[in-house]
Amino acid sequence: MTRVLIVEDEQRLRKDLVDFLGLCGFTAEGVATAEALRRLLGEQGPPDVIVLDVGLPDGDGFELASEIRKAYRCGIIMLTALGDSDDRVRGFESGADIYLVKHSTLREIEAAIRSLLRRTGDQAEAADGTGDRWVLDSRNWTLTAPNQRSLKLTATEFALVSALCSDGGGICAREKLAETIARPRAHFDNRHLDAVVSRLRRKIGEQTNLHVPIKVVYGVGYTFTAPAVVQ
């Protein structure tokens, strides 16, 4: 499912957008601050689309859009009360794909998201029939996403992804993963495991521009939630 992140400090509007977009078939999540946005991007990688308020309590939306655009490949829709021509120009120059004022209806915002996704091609399935399948090449240590974008993995990253994909969508326990990627290093604890996963999620998100299907199961381990094949 297409992932949309709402960055809006007005609680009611944020909740309305998350609920409405969820009913429209998107995976929607909301945060209220620039700090929460940066933390989420670091932990989960970029979503397909970010709906970004300009006036956040701890950050300037124009500067945030520029920061996001430099680091990630994702759609950016600005949602703001600033509606004059100079503000719109500044929004587009900072990296926004679409600029909407806050009196836009929920349906208009949904339509803008779908229009942006059609332009970027993020909704299109792979034409070769692989659907949403990820392919791990054990000869070249590469991971290929459903949109055919590939990334080269390190030995540790390959061992981690291989363990997750070989588990057939099940939950891979922390202890098993730590043991898998520890060799020949000793004392590879949970903090090291979480750091490896976090870096890998960010790398996959940045290089494929897709939702990263590595999920944490709190207190248990990790799971790869999309269809995958190891070659």
PDB file of C-alpha atoms in Angstrom:
ATOM      1  CA  MET A   1       0.000   0.000   0.000  1.00  0.00           C
ATOM      2  CA  THR A   2       1.099   3.555  -0.726  1.00  0.00           C
ATOM      3  CA  ARG A   3       2.496   5.229   2.369  1.00  0.00           C
ATOM      4  CA  VAL A   4       1.600   8.853   3.134  1.00  0.00           C
ATOM      5  CA  LEU A   5       3.068  10.866   6.014  1.00  0.00           C
ATOM      6  CA  ILE A   6       1.134  13.863   7.334  1.00  0.00           C
ATOM      7  CA  VAL A   7       3.282  16.520   9.050  1.00  0.00           C
ATOM      8  CA  GLU A   8       0.773  18.841  10.720  1.00  0.00           C
ATOM      9  CA  ASP A   9       0.747  20.337  14.211  1.00  0.00           C
ATOM     10  CA  GLU A  10      -3.000  20.952  14.230  1.00  0.00           C
ATOM     11  CA  GLN A  11      -4.219  17.767  15.892  1.00  0.00           C
ATOM     12  CA  ARG A  12      -7.741  17.688  14.483  1.00  0.00           C
ATOM     13  CA  LEU A  13      -6.656  18.278  10.889  1.00  0.00           C
ATOM     14  CA  ARG A  14      -3.864  15.718  11.241  1.00  0.00           C
ATOM     15  CA  LYS A  15      -6.269  13.088  12.582  1.00  0.00           C
ATOM     16  CA  ASP A  16      -8.883  13.871   9.916  1.00  0.00           C
ATOM     17  CA  LEU A  17      -6.315  13.446   7.159  1.00  0.00           C
ATOM     18  CA  VAL A  18      -4.889  10.213   8.577  1.00  0.00           C
ATOM     19  CA  ASP A  19      -8.361   8.718   9.036  1.00  0.00           C
ATOM     20  CA  PHE A  20      -9.658   9.841   5.633  1.00  0.00           C
ATOM     21  CA  LEU A  21      -6.603   8.695   3.679  1.00  0.00           C
ATOM     22  CA  GLY A  22      -6.738   5.362   5.499  1.00  0.00           C
ATOM     23  CA  LEU A  23     -10.325   4.932   4.278  1.00  0.00           C
ATOM     24  CA  CYS A  24      -9.098   5.790   0.757  1.00  0.00           C
ATOM     25  CA  GLY A  25      -6.712   2.842   0.771  1.00  0.00           C
ATOM     26  CA  PHE A  26      -3.467   4.528   1.790  1.00  0.00           C
ATOM     27  CA  THR A  27      -1.217   3.685   4.712  1.00  0.00           C
ATOM     28  CA  ALA A  28      -1.316   7.046   6.486  1.00  0.00           C
ATOM     29  CA  GLU A  29       0.578   8.237   9.538  1.00  0.00           C
ATOM     30  CA  GLY A  30       0.811  11.631  11.183  1.00  0.00           C
ATOM     31  CA  VAL A  31       3.414  13.560  13.176  1.00  0.00           C
ATOM     32  CA  ALA A  32       3.205  17.032  14.708  1.00  0.00           C
ATOM     33  CA  THR A  33       6.788  18.337  14.632  1.00  0.00           C
ATOM     34  CA  ALA A  34       9.893  18.628  12.480  1.00  0.00           C
ATOM     35  CA  GLU A  35      11.797  16.589  15.067  1.00  0.00           C
ATOM     36  CA  ALA A  36       9.280  13.733  14.801  1.00  0.00           C
ATOM     37  CA  LEU A  37       9.485  13.895  11.018  1.00  0.00           C
ATOM     38  CA  ARG A  38      13.281  13.571  11.018  1.00  0.00           C
ATOM     39  CA  ARG A  39      13.154  10.726  13.529  1.00  0.00           C
ATOM     40  CA  LEU A  40      10.584   8.819  11.468  1.00  0.00           C
ATOM     41  CA  LEU A  41      12.545   9.289   8.251  1.00  0.00           C
ATOM     42  CA  GLY A  42      15.659   7.995   9.982  1.00  0.00           C
ATOM     43  CA  GLU A  43      13.884   4.937  11.367  1.00  0.00           C
ATOM     44  CA  GLN A  44      11.602   4.002   8.472  1.00  0.00           C
ATOM     45  CA  GLY A  45      12.962   5.795   5.417  1.00  0.00           C
ATOM     46  CA  PRO A  46      10.894   8.053   3.180  1.00  0.00           C
ATOM     47  CA  PRO A  47       7.182   7.479   2.509  1.00  0.00           C
ATOM     48  CA  ASP A  48       5.748   7.761  -0.982  1.00  0.00           C
ATOM     49  CA  VAL A  49       4.296  11.198  -0.251  1.00  0.00           C
ATOM     50  CA  ILE A  50       4.771  13.735   2.542  1.00  0.00           C
ATOM     51  CA  VAL A  51       1.979  16.251   3.182  1.00  0.00           C
ATOM     52  CA  LEU A  52       3.888  19.043   4.881  1.00  0.00           C
ATOM     53  CA  ASP A  53       2.576  21.984   6.893  1.00  0.00           C
ATOM     54  CA  VAL A  54       4.701  25.103   6.497  1.00  0.00           C
ATOM     55  CA  GLY A  55       4.147  26.497  10.002  1.00  0.00           C
ATOM     56  CA  LEU A  56       5.454  23.877  12.426  1.00  0.00           C
ATOM     57  CA  PRO A  57       6.278  24.763  16.049  1.00  0.00           C
ATOM     58  CA  ASP A  58       9.909  23.681  15.747  1.00  0.00           C
ATOM     59  CA  GLY A  59      10.750  24.173  12.095  1.00  0.00           C
ATOM     60  CA  ASP A  60      10.143  26.078   8.877  1.00  0.00           C
ATOM     61  CA  GLY A  61       8.300  24.008   6.278  1.00  0.00           C
ATOM     62  CA  PHE A  62      10.139  25.591   3.354  1.00  0.00           C
ATOM     63  CA  GLU A  63      13.503  24.668   4.859  1.00  0.00           C
ATOM     64  CA  LEU A  64      12.221  21.193   5.706  1.00  0.00           C
ATOM     65  CA  ALA A  65      11.053  20.634   2.120  1.00  0.00           C
ATOM     66  CA  SER A  66      14.502  21.573   0.849  1.00  0.00           C
ATOM     67  CA  GLU A  67      16.121  19.258   3.401  1.00  0.00           C
ATOM     68  CA  ILE A  68      13.847  16.359   2.433  1.00  0.00           C
ATOM     69  CA  ARG A  69      14.356  16.924  -1.280  1.00  0.00           C
ATOM     70  CA  LYS A  70      18.138  16.787  -0.933  1.00  0.00           C
ATOM     71  CA  ALA A  71      18.115  13.534   1.064  1.00  0.00           C
ATOM     72  CA  TYR A  72      15.134  11.522  -0.213  1.00  0.00           C
ATOM     73  CA  ARG A  73      13.147  10.746  -3.334  1.00  0.00           C
ATOM     74  CA  CYS A  74       9.515  11.179  -2.358  1.00  0.00           C
ATOM     75  CA  GLY A  75       6.591  13.380  -3.286  1.00  0.00           C
ATOM     76  CA  ILE A  76       6.059  16.565  -1.280  1.00  0.00           C
ATOM     77  CA  ILE A  77       2.707  18.326  -0.996  1.00  0.00           C
ATOM     78  CA  MET A  78       2.737  21.574   0.963  1.00  0.00           C
ATOM     79  CA  LEU A  79      -0.396  22.349   2.948  1.00  0.00           C
ATOM     80  CA  THR A  80      -0.412  25.856   4.349  1.00  0.00           C
ATOM     81  CA  ALA A  81      -2.419  28.949   5.166  1.00  0.00           C
ATOM     82  CA  LEU A  82       0.093  31.031   3.161  1.00  0.00           C
ATOM     83  CA  GLY A  83      -1.602  31.450  -0.179  1.00  0.00           C
ATOM     84  CA  ASP A  84      -0.087  34.425  -1.980  1.00  0.00           C
ATOM     85  CA  SER A  85       2.024  34.140  -5.120  1.00  0.00           C
ATOM     86  CA  ASP A  86       5.397  34.693  -3.438  1.00  0.00           C
ATOM     87  CA  ASP A  87       4.729  31.921  -0.915  1.00  0.00           C
ATOM     88  CA  ARG A  88       3.707  29.487  -3.661  1.00  0.00           C
ATOM     89  CA  VAL A  89       6.843  30.289  -5.648  1.00  0.00           C
ATOM     90  CA  ARG A  90       8.978  29.795  -2.543  1.00  0.00           C
ATOM     91  CA  GLY A  91       7.242  26.466  -1.903  1.00  0.00           C
ATOM     92  CA  PHE A  92       8.004  25.141  -5.376  1.00  0.00           C
ATOM     93  CA  GLU A  93      11.569  26.430  -5.231  1.00  0.00           C
ATOM     94  CA  SER A  94      12.129  24.631  -1.917  1.00  0.00           C
ATOM     95  CA  GLY A  95      11.088  21.303  -3.443  1.00  0.00           C
ATOM     96  CA  ALA A  96       7.301  20.992  -3.214  1.00  0.00           C
ATOM     97  CA  ASP A  97       5.582  19.131  -6.038  1.00  0.00           C
ATOM     98  CA  ILE A  98       2.126  20.498  -5.190  1.00  0.00           C
ATOM     99  CA  TYR A  99       1.127  23.542  -3.101  1.00  0.00           C
ATOM    100  CA  LEU A 100      -2.294  23.538  -1.413  1.00  0.00           C
ATOM    101  CA  VAL A 101      -3.927  26.010   0.941  1.00  0.00           C
ATOM    102  CA  LYS A 102      -5.490  24.741   4.151  1.00  0.00           C
ATOM    103  CA  HIS A 103      -9.080  25.359   3.129  1.00  0.00           C
ATOM    104  CA  SER A 104      -8.672  22.579   0.541  1.00  0.00           C
ATOM    105  CA  THR A 105     -11.104  19.721   1.171  1.00  0.00           C
ATOM    106  CA  LEU A 106     -10.003  16.232   2.144  1.00  0.00           C
ATOM    107  CA  ARG A 107     -11.086  15.010  -1.299  1.00  0.00           C
ATOM    108  CA  GLU A 108      -8.904  17.658  -2.967  1.00  0.00           C
ATOM    109  CA  ILE A 109      -5.913  16.563  -0.927  1.00  0.00           C
ATOM    110  CA  GLU A 110      -6.582  12.918  -1.819  1.00  0.00           C
ATOM    111  CA  ALA A 111      -6.858  13.866  -5.505  1.00  0.00           C
ATOM    112  CA  ALA A 112      -3.568  15.767  -5.301  1.00  0.00           C
ATOM    113  CA  ILE A 113      -1.839  12.724  -3.785  1.00  0.00           C
ATOM    114  CA  ARG A 114      -3.164  10.419  -6.499  1.00  0.00           C
ATOM    115  CA  SER A 115      -2.204  12.893  -9.215  1.00  0.00           C
ATOM    116  CA  LEU A 116       1.330  13.129  -7.821  1.00  0.00           C
ATOM    117  CA  LEU A 117       1.636   9.345  -7.619  1.00  0.00           C
ATOM    118  CA  ARG A 118       0.512   8.985 -11.238  1.00  0.00           C
ATOM    119  CA  ARG A 119       3.183  11.440 -12.312  1.00  0.00           C
ATOM    120  CA  THR A 120       5.959   9.769 -10.354  1.00  0.00           C
ATOM    121  CA  GLY A 121       4.841   6.249 -11.276  1.00  0.00           C
ATOM    122  CA  ASP A 122       4.897   4.996  -7.676  1.00  0.00           C
ATOM    123  CA  GLN A 123       1.500   3.337  -8.057  1.00  0.00           C
ATOM    124  CA  ALA A 124       2.415   1.341 -11.142  1.00  0.00           C
ATOM    125  CA  GLU A 125       3.098  -2.335 -10.647  1.00  0.00           C
ATOM    126  CA  ALA A 126       6.017  -4.028 -12.335  1.00  0.00           C
ATOM    127  CA  ALA A 127       5.120  -4.881 -15.918  1.00  0.00           C
ATOM    128  CA  ASP A 128       6.859  -8.255 -15.849  1.00  0.00           C
ATOM    129  CA  GLY A 129       4.315  -9.797 -13.488  1.00  0.00           C
ATOM    130  CA  THR A 130       6.509  -9.813 -10.400  1.00  0.00           C
ATOM    131  CA  GLY A 131       4.022  -7.549  -8.613  1.00  0.00           C
ATOM    132  CA  ASP A 132       5.424  -6.460  -5.276  1.00  0.00           C
ATOM    133  CA  ARG A 133       8.106  -9.145  -5.106  1.00  0.00           C
ATOM    134  CA  TRP A 134      11.607  -8.274  -3.901  1.00  0.00           C
ATOM    135  CA  VAL A 135      14.544 -10.281  -5.298  1.00  0.00           C
ATOM    136  CA  LEU A 136      17.719 -10.989  -3.329  1.00  0.00           C
ATOM    137  CA  ASP A 137      20.671 -12.042  -5.521  1.00  0.00           C
ATOM    138  CA  SER A 138      23.030 -14.170  -3.431  1.00  0.00           C
ATOM    139  CA  ARG A 139      25.782 -14.097  -6.034  1.00  0.00           C
ATOM    140  CA  ASN A 140      26.080 -10.324  -6.351  1.00  0.00           C
ATOM    141  CA  TRP A 141      24.682  -9.349  -2.933  1.00  0.00           C
ATOM    142  CA  THR A 142      22.066  -7.087  -4.508  1.00  0.00           C
ATOM    143  CA  LEU A 143      18.455  -6.471  -3.528  1.00  0.00           C
ATOM    144  CA  THR A 144      16.071  -5.559  -6.348  1.00  0.00           C
ATOM    145  CA  ALA A 145      12.792  -3.829  -5.536  1.00  0.00           C
ATOM    146  CA  PRO A 146       9.463  -4.307  -7.352  1.00  0.00           C
ATOM    147  CA  ASN A 147      10.121  -1.100  -9.313  1.00  0.00           C
ATOM    148  CA  GLN A 148      13.369  -2.712 -10.567  1.00  0.00           C
ATOM    149  CA  ARG A 149      15.672  -0.423  -8.629  1.00  0.00           C
ATOM    150  CA  SER A 150      18.600  -2.321  -7.114  1.00  0.00           C
ATOM    151  CA  LEU A 151      21.038  -1.665  -4.313  1.00  0.00           C
ATOM    152  CA  LYS A 152      24.314  -3.304  -3.388  1.00  0.00           C
ATOM    153  CA  LEU A 153      24.413  -4.794   0.111  1.00  0.00           C
ATOM    154  CA  THR A 154      27.311  -5.159   2.499  1.00  0.00           C
ATOM    155  CA  ALA A 155      28.081  -8.593   3.929  1.00  0.00           C
ATOM    156  CA  THR A 156      26.230  -7.771   7.151  1.00  0.00           C
ATOM    157  CA  GLU A 157      23.219  -6.342   5.286  1.00  0.00           C
ATOM    158  CA  PHE A 158      23.074  -9.347   2.971  1.00  0.00           C
ATOM    159  CA  ALA A 159      23.153 -11.779   5.895  1.00  0.00           C
ATOM    160  CA  LEU A 160      20.334  -9.864   7.574  1.00  0.00           C
ATOM    161  CA  VAL A 161      18.098  -9.642   4.484  1.00  0.00           C
ATOM    162  CA  SER A 162      18.795 -13.271   3.590  1.00  0.00           C
ATOM    163  CA  ALA A 163      17.711 -14.415   7.046  1.00  0.00           C
ATOM    164  CA  LEU A 164      14.523 -12.336   6.864  1.00  0.00           C
ATOM    165  CA  CYS A 165      13.599 -13.383   3.319  1.00  0.00           C
ATOM    166  CA  SER A 166      14.362 -17.036   3.941  1.00  0.00           C
ATOM    167  CA  ASP A 167      11.938 -16.989   6.843  1.00  0.00           C
ATOM    168  CA  GLY A 168       9.023 -16.784   4.394  1.00  0.00           C
ATOM    169  CA  GLY A 169       7.347 -13.776   5.957  1.00  0.00           C
ATOM    170  CA  GLY A 170       7.575 -15.140   9.485  1.00  0.00           C
ATOM    171  CA  ILE A 171       9.088 -13.381  12.452  1.00  0.00           C
ATOM    172  CA  CYS A 172      12.843 -13.807  12.802  1.00  0.00           C
ATOM    173  CA  ALA A 173      13.876 -13.645  16.446  1.00  0.00           C
ATOM    174  CA  ARG A 174      16.377 -11.033  17.578  1.00  0.00           C
ATOM    175  CA  GLU A 175      18.696 -13.694  18.956  1.00  0.00           C
ATOM    176  CA  LYS A 176      18.770 -15.536  15.629  1.00  0.00           C
ATOM    177  CA  LEU A 177      19.436 -12.357  13.662  1.00  0.00           C
ATOM    178  CA  ALA A 178      22.152 -11.201  16.048  1.00  0.00           C
ATOM    179  CA  GLU A 179      23.837 -14.599  15.776  1.00  0.00           C
ATOM    180  CA  THR A 180      23.530 -14.547  11.964  1.00  0.00           C
ATOM    181  CA  ILE A 181      25.185 -11.189  11.461  1.00  0.00           C
ATOM    182  CA  ALA A 182      27.667 -11.347  14.342  1.00  0.00           C
ATOM    183  CA  ARG A 183      30.204 -13.632  12.758  1.00  0.00           C
ATOM    184  CA  PRO A 184      33.121 -13.311  13.209  1.00  0.00           C
ATOM    185  CA  ARG A 185      32.379 -10.534  15.669  1.00  0.00           C
ATOM    186  CA  ALA A 186      31.428 -11.423  19.218  1.00  0.00           C
ATOM    187  CA  HIS A 187      28.985  -9.746  21.586  1.00  0.00           C
ATOM    188  CA  PHE A 188      26.667  -8.375  18.882  1.00  0.00           C
ATOM    189  CA  ASP A 189      23.869  -7.098  21.104  1.00  0.00           C
ATOM    190  CA  ASN A 190      20.389  -5.744  20.402  1.00  0.00           C
ATOM    191  CA  ARG A 191      21.563  -2.163  20.063  1.00  0.00           C
ATOM    192  CA  HIS A 192      23.959  -3.131  17.282  1.00  0.00           C
ATOM    193  CA  LEU A 193      21.213  -5.128  15.570  1.00  0.00           C
ATOM    194  CA  ASP A 194      18.787  -2.200  15.725  1.00  0.00           C
ATOM    195  CA  ALA A 195      21.449   0.141  14.334  1.00  0.00           C
ATOM    196  CA  VAL A 196      22.124  -2.204  11.384  1.00  0.00           C
ATOM    197  CA  VAL A 197      18.400  -2.490  10.653  1.00  0.00           C
ATOM    198  CA  SER A 198      17.897   1.273  10.886  1.00  0.00           C
ATOM    199  CA  ARG A 199      20.743   1.993   8.463  1.00  0.00           C
ATOM    200  CA  LEU A 200      19.532  -0.699   6.076  1.00  0.00           C
ATOM    201  CA  ARG A 201      15.950   0.626   6.110  1.00  0.00           C
ATOM    202  CA  ARG A 202      17.194   4.120   5.329  1.00  0.00           C
ATOM    203  CA  LYS A 203      19.424   2.812   2.528  1.00  0.00           C
ATOM    204  CA  ILE A 204      16.612   0.786   0.926  1.00  0.00           C
ATOM    205  CA  GLY A 205      14.170   3.677   1.160  1.00  0.00           C
ATOM    206  CA  GLU A 206      16.581   6.199  -0.328  1.00  0.00           C
ATOM    207  CA  GLN A 207      17.718   3.986  -3.204  1.00  0.00           C
ATOM    208  CA  THR A 208      14.368   2.446  -4.174  1.00  0.00           C
ATOM    209  CA  ASN A 209      11.934   5.224  -3.160  1.00  0.00           C
ATOM    210  CA  LEU A 210       9.564   2.528  -1.913  1.00  0.00           C
ATOM    211  CA  HIS A 211       8.073   1.662   1.444  1.00  0.00           C
ATOM    212  CA  VAL A 212      10.612  -0.568   3.223  1.00  0.00           C
ATOM    213  CA  PRO A 213       9.013  -3.956   4.112  1.00  0.00           C
ATOM    214  CA  ILE A 214      11.190  -4.624   7.170  1.00  0.00           C
ATOM    215  CA  LYS A 215       9.019  -4.368  10.261  1.00  0.00           C
ATOM    216  CA  VAL A 216       9.873  -4.640  13.928  1.00  0.00           C
ATOM    217  CA  VAL A 217       7.819  -6.989  16.082  1.00  0.00           C
ATOM    218  CA  TYR A 218       8.376  -5.470  19.495  1.00  0.00           C
ATOM    219  CA  GLY A 219       9.872  -7.810  22.036  1.00  0.00           C
ATOM    220  CA  VAL A 220      10.363 -10.559  19.442  1.00  0.00           C
ATOM    221  CA  GLY A 221      12.353  -9.581  16.372  1.00  0.00           C
ATOM    222  CA  TYR A 222      11.898  -8.483  12.765  1.00  0.00           C
ATOM    223  CA  THR A 223       9.929  -9.642   9.736  1.00  0.00           C
ATOM    224  CA  PHE A 224      10.020  -9.007   5.970  1.00  0.00           C
ATOM    225  CA  THR A 225       6.404  -8.194   5.112  1.00  0.00           C
ATOM    226  CA  ALA A 226       6.517  -8.293   1.292  1.00  0.00           C
ATOM    227  CA  PRO A 227       6.835 -11.294  -1.052  1.00  0.00           C
ATOM    228  CA  ALA A 228      10.508 -12.052  -1.637  1.00  0.00           C
ATOM    229  CA  VAL A 229      12.626 -14.586  -3.462  1.00  0.00           C
ATOM    230  CA  VAL A 230      16.298 -15.485  -2.896  1.00  0.00           C
ATOM    231  CA  GLN A 231      18.235 -16.392  -6.025  1.00  0.00           C
TER     232      GLN A 231
END
